[in-house]
XYZ file of N, CA and C in Angstrom:
795
model
N 121.532 197.701 70.215
C 121.499 197.287 70.612
C 123.775 196.595 70.597
N 123.687 197.097 71.684
C 125.644 196.456 72.307
C 125.696 194.596 72.141
N 126.368 193.730 71.531
C 126.548 192.294 71.626
C 128.195 192.446 71.799
N 128.141 190.919 72.087
C 129.782 190.334 72.725
C 130.718 190.151 71.191
N 131.913 189.871 71.311
C 132.922 189.323 69.524
C 132.262 188.557 68.894
N 131.778 187.370 70.307
C 131.412 186.030 70.023
C 129.743 186.351 69.229
N 129.384 186.847 69.514
C 127.711 186.795 69.324
C 127.732 187.903 67.873
N 128.054 188.631 68.078
C 128.951 189.627 66.059
C 129.751 188.584 65.118
N 130.298 188.104 65.915
C 130.428 187.378 64.611
C 130.355 186.100 63.810
N 128.822 186.110 64.887
C 128.133 184.777 64.777
C 127.191 185.006 63.695
N 126.739 185.529 64.683
C 125.088 187.171 63.224
C 126.438 187.094 61.472
N 127.850 188.031 61.582
C 127.331 188.039 59.712
C 127.723 186.709 59.272
N 128.596 185.891 60.027
C 128.662 184.467 59.882
C 127.014 184.068 58.699
N 125.968 185.002 60.207
C 124.786 183.807 58.932
C 124.794 185.037 57.931
N 124.816 185.804 57.684
C 124.522 187.242 56.497
C 125.736 187.454 55.703
N 125.905 185.987 56.091
C 127.016 185.308 54.857
C 126.834 184.988 53.879
N 125.384 185.086 53.832
C 124.956 183.116 54.275
C 122.833 183.678 53.267
N 123.024 182.948 52.957
C 120.991 182.383 53.011
C 120.213 182.573 54.446
N 120.003 183.199 54.784
C 118.930 182.707 56.189
C 118.322 182.078 55.711
N 117.526 181.838 54.891
C 115.727 181.392 54.682
C 116.559 179.537 53.961
N 118.447 179.464 54.363
C 119.243 178.127 53.382
C 120.068 177.491 54.641
N 119.368 178.543 55.805
C 120.134 177.636 56.993
C 119.154 177.585 58.206
N 119.842 176.494 58.935
C 119.123 176.245 60.019
C 120.172 176.859 62.017
N 119.356 176.805 62.136
C 120.066 177.018 63.312
C 119.344 176.095 64.924
N 121.197 175.421 65.323
C 121.532 174.306 66.701
C 122.099 175.094 67.593
N 120.712 174.762 69.092
C 121.891 176.409 70.183
C 121.406 174.117 71.366
N 122.497 173.961 72.298
C 122.305 173.645 73.640
C 122.679 174.297 74.441
N 121.688 173.810 75.110
C 121.920 175.380 77.052
C 121.690 173.968 77.878
N 122.794 174.302 78.965
C 122.778 174.038 79.838
C 122.654 175.054 81.236
N 122.782 174.562 82.142
C 123.095 175.790 83.104
C 124.581 176.459 83.597
N 125.102 176.222 83.451
C 126.140 176.703 82.297
C 126.879 177.470 82.080
N 126.265 177.275 80.114
C 126.182 178.094 78.982
C 126.071 177.657 78.067
N 125.809 177.480 76.862
C 125.049 177.773 75.783
C 125.698 177.340 74.808
N 125.852 176.231 73.828
C 126.836 176.319 72.192
C 125.686 176.615 71.070
N 125.499 177.478 69.797
C 125.167 177.930 68.937
C 125.445 177.278 67.208
N 125.405 176.822 66.779
C 125.947 176.313 65.621
C 124.659 176.411 64.294
N 125.564 177.366 62.879
C 124.736 177.329 62.082
C 125.490 176.358 61.887
N 123.760 175.397 60.819
C 124.367 175.347 59.458
C 123.678 175.281 58.136
N 124.400 174.857 57.027
C 123.737 175.097 55.922
C 122.870 173.541 55.567
N 121.853 173.860 54.718
C 120.791 173.372 55.173
C 120.969 171.996 53.615
N 121.825 172.756 53.155
C 121.996 171.695 51.669
C 123.646 170.970 51.805
N 124.428 171.043 52.185
C 124.881 170.733 52.678
C 125.431 170.107 53.669
N 124.543 169.881 54.773
C 124.931 170.116 56.354
C 126.172 170.406 56.599
N 126.721 171.467 56.033
C 128.353 172.023 56.497
C 127.773 172.292 57.847
N 128.547 172.629 58.982
C 128.390 174.358 59.878
C 128.782 175.288 59.424
N 128.896 176.627 59.975
C 128.753 177.447 59.083
C 129.342 178.270 60.212
N 129.066 178.105 61.441
C 129.276 178.750 62.009
C 129.627 178.515 63.584
N 129.856 177.747 64.595
C 130.340 176.851 65.972
C 130.385 178.321 67.535
N 129.403 179.207 67.871
C 130.099 179.650 68.880
C 129.434 179.460 70.212
N 130.587 179.512 71.336
C 130.195 179.199 72.761
C 130.944 180.385 74.013
N 129.144 179.765 74.614
C 129.255 181.497 75.697
C 128.947 180.843 76.532
N 128.948 181.689 78.058
C 128.011 181.232 79.652
C 127.295 181.969 79.209
N 126.078 181.184 80.461
C 125.518 181.540 80.350
C 124.502 182.447 80.695
N 125.505 183.438 80.952
C 125.062 184.708 81.541
C 125.043 185.952 79.806
N 125.783 185.238 78.910
C 125.443 185.241 77.403
C 123.893 185.718 76.459
N 122.922 184.861 77.542
C 122.046 183.560 76.180
C 121.308 185.139 75.802
N 120.612 186.432 77.418
C 119.611 187.290 77.382
C 120.660 187.902 76.162
N 121.565 188.595 75.866
C 122.093 188.740 74.688
C 121.858 188.154 73.117
N 122.207 187.168 73.451
C 122.704 185.983 72.312
C 120.902 185.811 71.599
N 120.044 185.823 72.596
C 118.158 185.628 72.193
C 118.334 187.043 72.135
N 118.126 188.266 72.697
C 118.190 189.597 71.480
C 118.510 189.710 70.090
N 119.101 189.159 69.637
C 120.815 189.864 69.124
C 119.766 189.137 67.437
N 119.053 188.057 67.890
C 118.452 187.448 67.638
C 116.304 187.896 66.104
N 116.422 188.706 67.854
C 114.964 189.607 67.521
C 114.021 190.039 65.877
N 115.304 190.180 64.973
C 114.958 190.682 63.147
C 114.973 188.955 62.665
N 116.181 189.077 62.551
C 116.219 187.531 61.760
C 115.803 186.494 61.986
N 115.904 186.475 63.390
C 115.036 184.461 64.376
C 114.484 184.193 63.569
N 112.782 184.435 63.054
C 112.419 184.394 63.286
C 112.551 183.734 61.652
N 113.177 184.112 60.349
C 113.279 184.134 59.255
C 114.256 182.830 58.396
N 114.569 181.986 59.692
C 115.462 180.662 59.940
C 114.258 179.543 59.731
N 114.485 179.082 58.635
C 113.565 178.038 58.393
C 113.479 176.611 59.198
N 115.046 177.216 60.302
C 114.805 175.379 60.593
C 115.321 176.046 62.450
N 114.312 175.842 63.163
C 115.575 176.547 65.107
C 115.434 174.817 65.335
N 116.055 174.691 65.802
C 115.981 173.599 67.349
C 117.223 173.757 69.004
N 116.135 173.795 69.800
C 117.409 173.716 70.654
C 117.090 172.619 72.280
N 117.744 172.542 72.466
C 118.573 170.903 73.287
C 118.797 171.902 74.794
N 118.225 170.857 75.939
C 118.264 171.175 77.538
C 118.906 169.893 76.929
N 119.729 170.444 78.865
C 120.117 169.844 78.776
C 120.948 169.334 80.559
N 119.630 170.240 80.673
C 119.856 169.844 82.837
C 119.683 168.660 83.164
N 119.690 168.056 84.236
C 119.913 167.175 84.964
C 117.908 166.431 85.270
N 117.347 167.377 84.936
C 116.430 167.297 85.340
C 114.604 166.460 83.503
N 114.978 164.724 83.753
C 115.483 164.921 82.010
C 114.681 162.767 82.648
N 113.499 162.246 82.982
C 113.609 160.911 82.478
C 112.535 159.919 81.504
N 112.866 158.543 81.075
C 112.160 157.402 80.422
C 111.754 157.412 81.141
N 109.825 157.953 81.117
C 108.742 156.716 81.342
C 107.927 155.377 80.730
N 107.499 154.442 80.471
C 107.169 153.586 78.906
C 105.854 153.698 78.823
N 105.875 154.087 77.239
C 104.683 154.314 76.604
C 103.129 153.479 77.828
N 103.842 152.284 78.076
C 102.052 152.776 78.302
C 101.677 152.769 79.618
N 102.814 153.172 80.309
C 102.356 154.509 81.447
C 102.052 155.467 81.675
N 102.182 155.930 80.392
C 102.562 157.329 79.857
C 101.328 158.587 79.895
N 100.486 159.189 80.323
C 99.323 160.060 80.192
C 100.344 160.932 80.040
N 99.685 162.437 78.825
C 100.101 163.331 79.116
C 100.314 163.961 79.702
N 98.568 164.379 80.381
C 98.548 165.190 81.732
C 99.255 164.613 83.426
N 99.611 163.787 82.940
C 100.661 163.008 84.454
C 101.643 163.939 84.050
N 102.590 164.645 82.848
C 103.595 164.386 82.776
C 104.620 165.454 84.111
N 104.178 165.588 85.051
C 104.809 166.755 85.849
C 104.555 165.591 87.166
N 103.562 164.939 87.153
C 103.210 163.842 88.659
C 105.166 163.487 88.720
N 104.327 163.359 87.261
C 106.154 162.399 87.249
C 106.944 162.447 87.854
N 107.106 163.700 87.440
C 108.666 165.038 86.805
C 109.050 165.083 88.622
N 107.330 165.285 90.011
C 107.946 165.597 91.152
C 108.093 165.069 91.392
N 107.791 163.273 90.955
C 108.108 161.700 92.521
C 109.572 161.229 91.692
N 109.374 161.676 90.108
C 111.085 161.300 89.691
C 112.453 162.027 90.604
N 112.401 163.438 90.494
C 113.417 165.040 90.824
C 112.848 164.830 92.140
N 112.056 165.065 92.073
C 111.334 165.490 94.035
C 111.176 167.214 93.583
N 111.143 167.768 92.138
C 110.641 168.722 92.326
C 109.510 169.696 91.639
N 108.455 171.319 91.505
C 107.566 171.070 91.449
C 108.210 171.748 90.100
N 107.841 171.164 88.465
C 108.066 172.804 87.147
C 107.235 173.131 86.667
N 107.298 174.345 86.043
C 106.179 174.888 85.851
C 105.716 174.293 84.871
N 106.868 174.034 83.872
C 105.654 173.080 82.379
C 106.838 172.342 82.098
N 105.965 170.776 82.258
C 107.041 169.230 81.017
C 106.793 169.203 79.728
N 107.484 169.285 78.870
C 108.262 168.515 77.481
C 107.716 166.827 77.583
N 107.085 166.590 76.584
C 107.268 164.908 76.827
C 107.300 164.934 75.206
N 107.944 163.871 74.791
C 108.358 163.400 72.863
C 108.442 162.154 73.325
N 107.812 161.110 72.687
C 108.020 160.050 72.493
C 109.116 158.886 71.321
N 110.069 158.133 72.372
C 111.190 157.322 71.678
C 109.626 156.061 71.121
N 110.091 155.660 70.536
C 109.935 154.837 69.397
C 111.069 153.596 69.181
N 111.723 153.793 69.454
C 112.623 152.999 69.527
C 112.241 152.203 70.753
N 112.809 152.988 71.932
C 112.504 152.727 73.782
C 111.199 152.065 74.081
N 110.015 152.363 73.340
C 108.556 152.621 73.598
C 108.113 152.886 75.245
N 108.926 154.450 74.863
C 109.201 154.971 76.302
C 108.893 156.539 75.354
N 108.112 156.863 76.414
C 108.388 159.171 76.732
C 109.059 159.603 77.112
N 110.426 160.410 76.902
C 111.170 161.357 77.248
C 110.545 162.236 77.906
N 110.772 162.794 79.031
C 109.972 163.634 80.150
C 110.706 164.695 80.425
N 111.208 166.412 79.708
C 111.489 167.303 81.566
C 111.633 168.572 81.495
N 111.631 168.886 81.960
C 111.161 170.024 82.439
C 111.671 170.861 82.466
N 110.915 172.636 81.836
C 110.622 173.465 81.279
C 110.627 174.829 81.531
N 111.089 175.499 82.180
C 110.526 177.241 83.070
C 109.724 177.848 81.260
N 108.826 178.346 81.925
C 107.082 179.414 81.906
C 108.528 181.036 81.006
N 109.449 182.032 81.557
C 110.172 182.168 81.124
C 111.214 182.274 80.200
N 111.885 180.191 80.141
C 112.763 180.356 79.380
C 111.622 180.163 77.571
N 110.620 179.530 78.161
C 110.552 179.032 76.986
C 109.465 180.782 76.292
N 108.931 181.530 77.358
C 108.489 183.110 76.796
C 110.293 183.376 75.932
N 111.018 182.823 76.532
C 111.768 184.202 75.920
C 112.654 183.648 74.475
N 112.501 182.219 73.968
C 112.499 180.703 73.661
C 112.002 182.137 72.467
N 110.486 181.249 73.034
C 109.267 181.790 71.792
C 109.790 183.292 71.231
N 109.838 184.388 71.557
C 109.630 185.111 71.091
C 110.594 186.200 69.609
N 111.808 185.398 69.871
C 112.948 185.111 68.811
C 112.937 184.413 67.665
N 112.166 183.663 68.283
C 112.102 181.745 67.366
C 110.711 181.075 68.045
N 109.598 182.109 67.190
C 108.382 180.878 67.185
C 108.520 180.372 67.011
N 108.926 179.720 65.538
C 109.378 178.732 65.119
C 110.401 177.483 65.559
N 110.385 177.422 66.885
C 111.673 176.577 67.539
C 110.688 175.430 67.947
N 112.220 174.193 67.893
C 111.118 173.740 68.507
C 111.963 172.845 69.624
N 111.767 171.999 70.803
C 112.538 172.620 72.224
C 112.996 171.392 72.213
N 113.374 170.138 72.118
C 114.109 169.472 72.761
C 115.263 168.830 74.148
N 115.619 167.574 74.371
C 116.356 167.522 75.598
C 117.980 166.819 75.090
N 119.271 167.128 75.084
C 120.016 166.504 74.955
C 120.539 165.516 74.869
N 119.040 164.450 76.300
C 119.408 162.919 76.115
C 118.631 162.466 74.889
N 117.603 163.272 74.172
C 116.776 162.439 73.077
C 117.819 162.086 71.701
N 118.453 162.572 71.782
C 119.895 162.894 71.295
C 120.792 162.171 71.115
N 120.837 162.268 72.316
C 122.266 160.804 72.066
C 121.231 158.984 72.492
N 119.622 159.267 72.570
C 119.891 158.103 73.003
C 119.995 157.524 71.831
N 118.673 158.716 70.719
C 119.561 158.254 69.444
C 120.138 158.450 69.133
N 121.726 158.665 68.893
C 122.088 159.296 67.291
C 123.062 156.654 69.253
N 122.707 157.135 70.077
C 123.791 155.311 70.816
C 122.435 154.713 70.126
N 121.691 154.897 69.825
C 120.943 153.378 68.930
C 121.041 152.387 68.426
N 121.418 154.065 67.200
C 121.844 154.109 65.900
C 123.340 152.918 65.499
N 124.060 152.736 66.846
C 125.201 152.436 66.203
C 125.425 151.395 67.370
N 124.805 151.093 67.625
C 124.869 149.135 67.878
C 123.970 147.807 67.695
N 124.709 147.108 68.135
C 124.204 146.176 67.073
C 123.597 145.259 68.631
N 122.833 143.755 67.691
C 121.769 143.503 69.015
C 122.241 141.784 69.594
N 123.664 142.129 69.190
C 124.434 140.751 69.635
C 125.729 140.892 70.206
N 125.615 143.183 70.852
C 127.231 143.585 70.678
C 127.502 143.265 72.516
N 128.619 143.706 72.480
C 129.081 143.442 74.724
C 128.275 144.975 75.098
N 128.664 143.963 76.453
C 128.031 145.438 77.162
C 128.572 146.869 76.961
N 127.410 148.088 76.472
C 128.348 149.448 76.253
C 127.560 150.013 77.320
N 128.393 150.722 77.740
C 128.000 152.469 78.020
C 128.581 153.923 77.360
N 127.458 154.633 77.447
C 128.181 156.249 76.992
C 128.224 157.228 78.287
N 129.203 157.642 78.209
C 128.945 158.584 79.280
C 129.088 160.065 78.549
N 127.498 160.771 79.404
C 128.183 162.084 77.982
C 128.146 163.125 79.376
N 129.282 164.183 79.978
C 129.054 165.174 80.342
C 128.659 166.312 79.865
N 127.449 166.814 79.794
C 127.790 168.703 79.779
C 127.675 169.394 81.082
N 128.445 170.537 81.288
C 128.386 170.959 82.057
C 128.991 170.899 83.082
N 128.701 170.732 83.992
C 127.863 169.521 85.406
C 127.024 169.033 85.580
N 126.613 167.841 83.931
C 125.378 166.730 84.316
C 126.308 166.044 83.061
N 126.470 164.638 83.804
C 126.907 162.928 83.891
C 125.449 162.491 83.275
N 125.119 162.493 82.019
C 124.148 161.992 81.065
C 124.887 160.049 81.137
N 124.218 158.539 81.754
C 124.836 157.828 81.261
C 123.747 156.868 81.377
N 124.754 156.242 79.538
C 122.993 155.157 79.186
C 123.998 153.851 79.481
N 123.748 152.594 79.630
C 123.975 152.250 79.711
C 123.264 150.310 78.965
N 123.735 149.731 78.015
C 123.642 148.559 77.301
C 123.694 147.234 77.308
N 122.138 146.127 77.157
C 123.702 145.285 76.709
C 123.221 144.871 75.557
N 123.973 144.164 74.621
C 123.049 144.647 73.069
C 122.592 146.069 72.572
N 121.701 145.958 71.910
C 120.111 147.126 71.894
C 119.202 147.062 72.640
N 119.407 146.269 73.880
C 118.922 146.628 74.962
C 118.850 148.078 75.973
N 119.089 148.659 76.191
C 118.922 150.197 77.195
C 118.515 149.711 78.819
N 120.081 149.548 79.644
C 119.852 148.585 80.650
C 119.412 149.674 81.821
N 119.905 151.383 81.725
C 120.310 151.373 82.936
C 119.751 153.653 81.678
N 118.779 154.215 82.382
C 119.303 156.136 81.717
C 119.391 156.441 83.408
N 120.597 157.413 83.225
C 119.961 157.906 84.817
C 120.867 159.126 84.757
N 120.728 160.581 84.978
C 122.082 161.657 85.149
C 121.735 161.553 86.631
N 123.077 162.466 86.287
C 123.401 162.777 87.719
C 124.846 164.279 87.589
N 124.503 164.997 89.401
C 124.866 166.332 89.124
C 126.682 166.187 89.571
N 128.231 166.734 88.202
C 129.256 166.106 88.674
C 129.771 167.825 89.118
N 130.737 167.374 90.011
C 131.421 168.006 90.163
C 133.209 168.102 90.345
N 133.943 167.046 88.711
C 134.396 167.111 88.521
C 135.543 165.317 88.060
N 136.436 164.746 87.586
C 136.899 163.695 87.267
C 136.394 162.759 88.218
N 136.920 163.023 89.764
C 136.442 161.712 90.517
C 134.309 161.358 90.484
N 133.853 162.552 90.667
C 132.426 161.953 90.732
C 132.230 161.678 89.783
N 132.724 161.326 88.626
C 132.446 160.861 87.136
C 132.512 159.396 87.247
N 133.742 159.428 87.606
C 133.682 158.448 88.111
C 134.212 157.162 88.971
N 133.132 158.351 89.801
C 132.923 157.264 90.724
C 131.017 156.261 90.195
N 130.052 157.123 89.910
C 128.864 157.363 89.137
C 128.676 155.936 87.840
N 130.130 156.058 87.877
C 130.126 155.505 85.566
C 130.672 153.920 86.294
N 131.138 154.028 87.468
C 131.696 152.844 88.109
C 130.403 151.695 89.223
N 130.039 152.674 89.771
C 128.716 152.445 90.759
C 128.113 151.724 89.498
N 127.766 152.551 89.239
C 126.293 152.270 87.643
C 127.046 150.461 87.744
N 127.719 150.666 86.510
C 128.396 148.758 86.784
C 128.030 147.972 87.320
N 128.958 148.311 88.651
C 128.815 147.630 89.217
C 127.193 146.671 89.940
N 126.214 147.521 89.302
C 124.778 147.940 89.736
C 124.102 146.948 89.078
N 125.059 146.386 87.801
C 124.438 145.787 86.580
C 125.094 144.773 86.327
N 126.263 144.456 87.218
C 127.076 143.240 86.836
C 127.731 143.191 85.973
N 128.267 144.467 85.620
C 128.739 144.900 84.308
C 130.198 144.898 84.453
N 131.119 144.243 83.856
C 132.190 143.428 83.986
C 133.839 145.432 83.212
N 134.417 145.259 83.691
C 135.393 146.577 83.820
C 136.291 146.683 82.506
N 136.700 145.100 82.295
C 138.042 145.268 81.345
C 137.504 144.933 80.308
N 136.108 144.328 80.212
C 135.439 144.180 78.679
C 133.980 144.311 78.538
N 133.531 145.754 78.694
C 132.601 146.177 78.333
C 133.401 147.576 77.430
N 132.518 148.276 77.111
C 132.924 149.134 75.842
C 132.497 150.711 76.661
N 132.592 151.468 76.650
C 132.789 152.541 77.550
C 133.088 153.808 76.248
N 132.329 154.313 76.141
C 132.430 155.490 75.632
C 132.584 157.712 75.885
N 133.191 158.272 75.855
C 132.857 159.019 77.345
C 132.901 160.305 75.945
N 132.145 161.294 76.601
C 132.099 162.236 75.703
C 132.008 163.092 76.179
N 131.455 164.789 75.959
C 131.180 165.603 75.836
C 131.924 167.265 76.267
N 130.916 167.821 77.101
C 132.048 169.100 77.072
C 131.280 170.079 78.159
N 132.984 171.175 78.814
C 132.198 172.308 79.677
C 133.074 170.702 80.710
N 134.020 169.994 80.447
C 134.867 169.297 81.501
C 135.402 168.882 81.665
N 137.268 168.765 82.368
C 137.824 168.237 81.910
C 138.278 166.857 81.105
N 138.108 167.056 80.414
C 137.883 165.516 79.966
C 139.212 164.551 79.762
N 139.835 165.388 79.086
C 141.573 164.530 79.404
C 141.491 163.856 81.228
N 141.847 165.149 81.880
C 141.692 163.558 83.213
C 140.912 162.758 83.579
N 139.423 163.236 83.581
C 138.918 162.116 83.355
C 138.562 160.609 82.395
N 139.424 161.071 81.543
C 139.730 159.272 80.723
C 141.217 158.956 81.524
N 141.343 159.926 81.755
C 142.913 159.004 82.983
C 142.815 158.031 83.676
N 141.102 159.143 84.565
C 141.373 158.210 85.261
C 140.663 156.891 84.871
N 139.968 156.890 84.391
C 138.690 156.216 83.991
C 138.996 154.557 83.355
N 140.651 155.169 81.837
C 141.662 154.427 81.775
C 142.312 153.472 82.352
N 142.870 153.690 83.736
C 142.431 152.629 84.811
C 141.856 151.809 85.815
N 140.756 152.049 85.127
C 139.175 151.183 85.724
C 138.776 150.331 84.340
N 139.005 150.993 82.976
C 138.005 150.384 82.290
C 138.643 150.722 79.976
N 140.004 149.695 80.466
C 141.192 149.336 79.010
C 139.774 149.862 77.954
N 138.983 149.630 78.145
C 138.112 149.227 76.340
C 137.346 150.220 76.325
N 137.878 151.171 77.188
C 137.388 152.367 76.869
C 137.704 153.742 75.420
N 137.067 154.131 74.819
C 136.909 154.772 73.551
C 137.903 155.982 73.600
N 138.481 156.219 72.951
C 140.209 156.806 72.792
C 138.944 158.831 72.223
N 138.903 159.532 72.663
C 138.431 160.847 72.373
C 139.758 161.865 71.569
N 139.346 161.805 70.361
C 141.231 162.230 69.546
C 140.915 163.561 69.100
N 139.544 163.423 69.087
C 138.597 164.938 68.174
C 138.677 166.446 69.583
N 138.449 167.503 68.945
C 139.011 168.548 69.991
C 136.956 168.184 70.283
N 136.924 168.956 71.945
C 135.710 169.522 72.482
C 134.725 170.096 71.694
N 134.895 170.997 70.396
C 134.717 171.712 69.578
C 134.492 171.073 68.194
N 134.937 169.553 67.561
C 134.383 168.885 67.061
C 133.257 168.250 67.203
N 133.432 167.876 68.247
C 132.520 166.982 69.072
C 131.166 167.559 68.909
N 130.923 168.334 69.532
C 129.303 169.802 69.894
C 128.754 169.683 68.480
N 129.974 170.173 67.829
C 129.128 170.407 66.185
C 128.914 169.217 65.210
N 129.836 168.086 65.280
C 128.848 166.514 65.418
C 127.517 166.556 66.054
N 127.428 166.637 67.217
C 126.379 166.528 68.417
C 124.984 166.763 67.561
N 125.206 168.156 67.627
C 124.058 169.076 67.405
C 123.336 169.343 65.558
N 124.698 168.789 64.881
C 124.578 168.594 63.644
C 123.674 166.869 63.532
N 123.202 166.492 64.168
C 122.462 165.167 64.026
C 121.111 164.609 64.666
N 120.194 166.864 64.752
C 119.552 167.128 65.287
C 118.148 166.335 64.738
N 118.874 166.088 62.913
C 116.805 165.576 62.805
C 116.784 165.072 62.719
N 117.469 163.772 63.864
C 116.764 162.865 64.603
C 116.206 163.118 65.891
N 116.101 164.172 66.157
C 115.407 164.723 67.336
C 113.230 165.598 66.362
N 114.101 165.708 65.792
C 113.001 167.363 65.402
C 111.698 166.450 64.668
N 110.483 166.505 65.079
C 109.671 165.520 63.952
C 108.711 166.007 62.686
């Protein structure tokens, strides 16, 4: 089997540790993917790898032998076909129906995870081929959506009497937008974005629709695979309370994926 240099280095990092003491967390978008190996004992990142999507099959093939031995494997999808449905309205058999109504597509399969703190179910589409590919190398893998992780992380940081708060996270070409008043989630939406100007428009339009003040509202911008600095510079002209991203994108990815246990059942 021929693998790229980054995949080979990733595998060597796994060989240098005990497989039974290692967890694998992967974030997969339509443009590329990030793979993180964590030590189960310390929680430290052993190896981080980021590659374009055309390397994904080679990545899965490289784990045909060792993948089944990993005790903890989680995949986070980050496409835009994801929604929250109130649990009072949700039935498992209706998941595909909701996706058709909300997103206008006809998914092959849907996955739903209950969000207890929101009294909702997060539902997202999953292609049968992708499910089969992941299961072949990692039959033990859990499949979640990155939006679930973002919502769980954000809720932990908020106070009931806090200011209006917006979390904007861009993954590839998808913008995930969550707007809160205190701990109350007022808006969750996804948008396809082509760059900083699109991202600016969607954030400001969403704030306007909620009557949120640009100057006093807290805005946190995170993500990968987009021009973070240019987006930040555009937003600062409107939202002076925006949190500055001082860490590298790589560090941000590692920090986010390290919180995967918030979603794993």
